[in-house]
Amino acid sequence: MIPEARFYMEVRKFALTEPSHSSRRQVVRSYPSERFHLPMLALRVYGDATEVLAVMAAAGLSTVDSELKEQDVVLPTKEHLQYLKQKAGIATAVRSVR
């Protein structure tokens, strides 16, 4: 499976099944100005506009051009997002050099 597709599935599954009391999730309200501009939401949440795929997956959108209605979006925290990337094979674990 393509790593990006696997990552999309992992984030979507996370958004749908993660318990509300989990410390690995954050609920973010999307703004009307972010309706057709997903990088704005990614930048606001993660400080990185390139995390659009995570936003798309959590909101259940199929393309970048899809409309994001004003809603609460369940997203993984920045640390858990990195774990999901490693699990999907997009990123490798970072180790300190001694």
PDB file of C-alpha atoms in Angstrom:
ATOM      1  CA  MET A   1       0.000   0.000   0.000  1.00  0.00           C
ATOM      2  CA  ILE A   2       1.174   3.541  -0.719  1.00  0.00           C
ATOM      3  CA  PRO A   3       2.479   5.146   2.516  1.00  0.00           C
ATOM      4  CA  GLU A   4       0.328   8.278   2.030  1.00  0.00           C
ATOM      5  CA  ALA A   5      -2.818   6.165   1.647  1.00  0.00           C
ATOM      6  CA  ARG A   6      -1.921   4.146   4.728  1.00  0.00           C
ATOM      7  CA  PHE A   7      -1.290   7.373   6.660  1.00  0.00           C
ATOM      8  CA  TYR A   8      -4.682   8.725   5.536  1.00  0.00           C
ATOM      9  CA  MET A   9      -6.380   5.541   6.766  1.00  0.00           C
ATOM     10  CA  GLU A  10      -4.527   5.634  10.105  1.00  0.00           C
ATOM     11  CA  VAL A  11      -5.511   9.257  10.789  1.00  0.00           C
ATOM     12  CA  ARG A  12      -9.115   8.645   9.697  1.00  0.00           C
ATOM     13  CA  LYS A  13      -9.388   5.607  11.967  1.00  0.00           C
ATOM     14  CA  PHE A  14      -7.862   7.637  14.807  1.00  0.00           C
ATOM     15  CA  ALA A  15     -10.354  10.480  14.317  1.00  0.00           C
ATOM     16  CA  LEU A  16     -13.306   8.090  14.381  1.00  0.00           C
ATOM     17  CA  THR A  17     -12.281   5.765  17.209  1.00  0.00           C
ATOM     18  CA  GLU A  18     -10.080   7.655  19.682  1.00  0.00           C
ATOM     19  CA  PRO A  19     -11.891   8.058  23.026  1.00  0.00           C
ATOM     20  CA  SER A  20     -12.856  11.571  24.080  1.00  0.00           C
ATOM     21  CA  HIS A  21     -10.725  11.349  27.255  1.00  0.00           C
ATOM     22  CA  SER A  22      -7.535  10.486  25.354  1.00  0.00           C
ATOM     23  CA  SER A  23      -4.507  12.735  25.759  1.00  0.00           C
ATOM     24  CA  ARG A  24      -3.430  11.882  22.192  1.00  0.00           C
ATOM     25  CA  ARG A  25      -6.275  13.794  20.564  1.00  0.00           C
ATOM     26  CA  GLN A  26      -7.262  17.416  20.179  1.00  0.00           C
ATOM     27  CA  VAL A  27     -10.566  18.806  18.981  1.00  0.00           C
ATOM     28  CA  VAL A  28     -10.274  21.891  16.802  1.00  0.00           C
ATOM     29  CA  ARG A  29     -13.130  23.997  15.463  1.00  0.00           C
ATOM     30  CA  SER A  30     -12.654  24.924  11.806  1.00  0.00           C
ATOM     31  CA  TYR A  31     -13.297  28.530  10.829  1.00  0.00           C
ATOM     32  CA  PRO A  32     -15.322  29.727   7.840  1.00  0.00           C
ATOM     33  CA  SER A  33     -12.134  31.250   6.359  1.00  0.00           C
ATOM     34  CA  GLU A  34     -10.615  27.735   6.233  1.00  0.00           C
ATOM     35  CA  ARG A  35     -13.506  26.306   4.212  1.00  0.00           C
ATOM     36  CA  PHE A  36     -11.497  26.056   0.982  1.00  0.00           C
ATOM     37  CA  HIS A  37      -8.030  26.614   2.440  1.00  0.00           C
ATOM     38  CA  LEU A  38      -6.976  23.545   4.432  1.00  0.00           C
ATOM     39  CA  PRO A  39      -3.342  24.663   4.859  1.00  0.00           C
ATOM     40  CA  MET A  40      -4.599  27.492   7.104  1.00  0.00           C
ATOM     41  CA  LEU A  41      -6.082  24.955   9.530  1.00  0.00           C
ATOM     42  CA  ALA A  42      -2.958  22.792   9.380  1.00  0.00           C
ATOM     43  CA  LEU A  43      -0.799  25.842  10.078  1.00  0.00           C
ATOM     44  CA  ARG A  44      -2.986  26.889  13.010  1.00  0.00           C
ATOM     45  CA  VAL A  45      -2.998  23.429  14.608  1.00  0.00           C
ATOM     46  CA  TYR A  46       0.461  22.056  13.827  1.00  0.00           C
ATOM     47  CA  GLY A  47       2.446  25.163  12.926  1.00  0.00           C
ATOM     48  CA  ASP A  48       3.089  23.565   9.528  1.00  0.00           C
ATOM     49  CA  ALA A  49       0.890  24.165   6.481  1.00  0.00           C
ATOM     50  CA  THR A  50       2.111  20.945   4.845  1.00  0.00           C
ATOM     51  CA  GLU A  51       0.126  18.763   7.266  1.00  0.00           C
ATOM     52  CA  VAL A  52      -2.915  19.051   4.993  1.00  0.00           C
ATOM     53  CA  LEU A  53      -3.225  15.273   4.558  1.00  0.00           C
ATOM     54  CA  ALA A  54      -3.816  14.838   8.291  1.00  0.00           C
ATOM     55  CA  VAL A  55      -6.529  17.496   8.261  1.00  0.00           C
ATOM     56  CA  MET A  56      -8.159  15.952   5.188  1.00  0.00           C
ATOM     57  CA  ALA A  57      -8.168  12.489   6.742  1.00  0.00           C
ATOM     58  CA  ALA A  58      -9.524  13.632  10.098  1.00  0.00           C
ATOM     59  CA  ALA A  59     -12.331  15.586   8.412  1.00  0.00           C
ATOM     60  CA  GLY A  60     -13.095  12.765   5.972  1.00  0.00           C
ATOM     61  CA  LEU A  61     -12.333  14.820   2.869  1.00  0.00           C
ATOM     62  CA  SER A  62     -11.255  13.073  -0.327  1.00  0.00           C
ATOM     63  CA  THR A  63      -9.386  15.937  -2.040  1.00  0.00           C
ATOM     64  CA  VAL A  64      -7.625  19.167  -1.111  1.00  0.00           C
ATOM     65  CA  ASP A  65     -10.304  21.080  -3.009  1.00  0.00           C
ATOM     66  CA  SER A  66     -13.150  19.576  -0.959  1.00  0.00           C
ATOM     67  CA  GLU A  67     -15.181  21.935   1.172  1.00  0.00           C
ATOM     68  CA  LEU A  68     -14.489  21.810   4.906  1.00  0.00           C
ATOM     69  CA  LYS A  69     -17.683  22.882   6.589  1.00  0.00           C
ATOM     70  CA  GLU A  70     -17.431  24.647   9.910  1.00  0.00           C
ATOM     71  CA  GLN A  71     -17.184  21.748  12.364  1.00  0.00           C
ATOM     72  CA  ASP A  72     -15.203  20.208  15.184  1.00  0.00           C
ATOM     73  CA  VAL A  73     -12.320  18.164  13.772  1.00  0.00           C
ATOM     74  CA  VAL A  74     -10.662  15.465  15.888  1.00  0.00           C
ATOM     75  CA  LEU A  75      -6.928  15.570  15.184  1.00  0.00           C
ATOM     76  CA  PRO A  76      -3.973  13.749  16.722  1.00  0.00           C
ATOM     77  CA  THR A  77      -1.546  15.805  18.780  1.00  0.00           C
ATOM     78  CA  LYS A  78       1.705  16.766  17.113  1.00  0.00           C
ATOM     79  CA  GLU A  79       3.563  13.944  18.879  1.00  0.00           C
ATOM     80  CA  HIS A  80       0.981  11.302  17.998  1.00  0.00           C
ATOM     81  CA  LEU A  81       0.866  12.551  14.407  1.00  0.00           C
ATOM     82  CA  GLN A  82       4.600  11.824  14.163  1.00  0.00           C
ATOM     83  CA  TYR A  83       3.954   8.314  15.505  1.00  0.00           C
ATOM     84  CA  LEU A  84       1.232   7.732  12.892  1.00  0.00           C
ATOM     85  CA  LYS A  85       3.630   8.883  10.163  1.00  0.00           C
ATOM     86  CA  GLN A  86       6.245   6.409  11.371  1.00  0.00           C
ATOM     87  CA  LYS A  87       3.655   3.641  11.496  1.00  0.00           C
ATOM     88  CA  ALA A  88       2.606   4.373   7.910  1.00  0.00           C
ATOM     89  CA  GLY A  89       6.200   4.543   6.685  1.00  0.00           C
ATOM     90  CA  ILE A  90       6.236   8.240   5.794  1.00  0.00           C
ATOM     91  CA  ALA A  91       8.729   9.322   8.460  1.00  0.00           C
ATOM     92  CA  THR A  92      11.504   7.540  10.295  1.00  0.00           C
ATOM     93  CA  ALA A  93      12.166   7.693  14.003  1.00  0.00           C
ATOM     94  CA  VAL A  94      14.541  10.475  14.965  1.00  0.00           C
ATOM     95  CA  ARG A  95      17.344   9.471  17.280  1.00  0.00           C
ATOM     96  CA  SER A  96      19.802  11.757  18.973  1.00  0.00           C
ATOM     97  CA  VAL A  97      23.436  11.387  17.967  1.00  0.00           C
ATOM     98  CA  ARG A  98      25.984  10.885  20.720  1.00  0.00           C
TER      99      ARG A  98
END
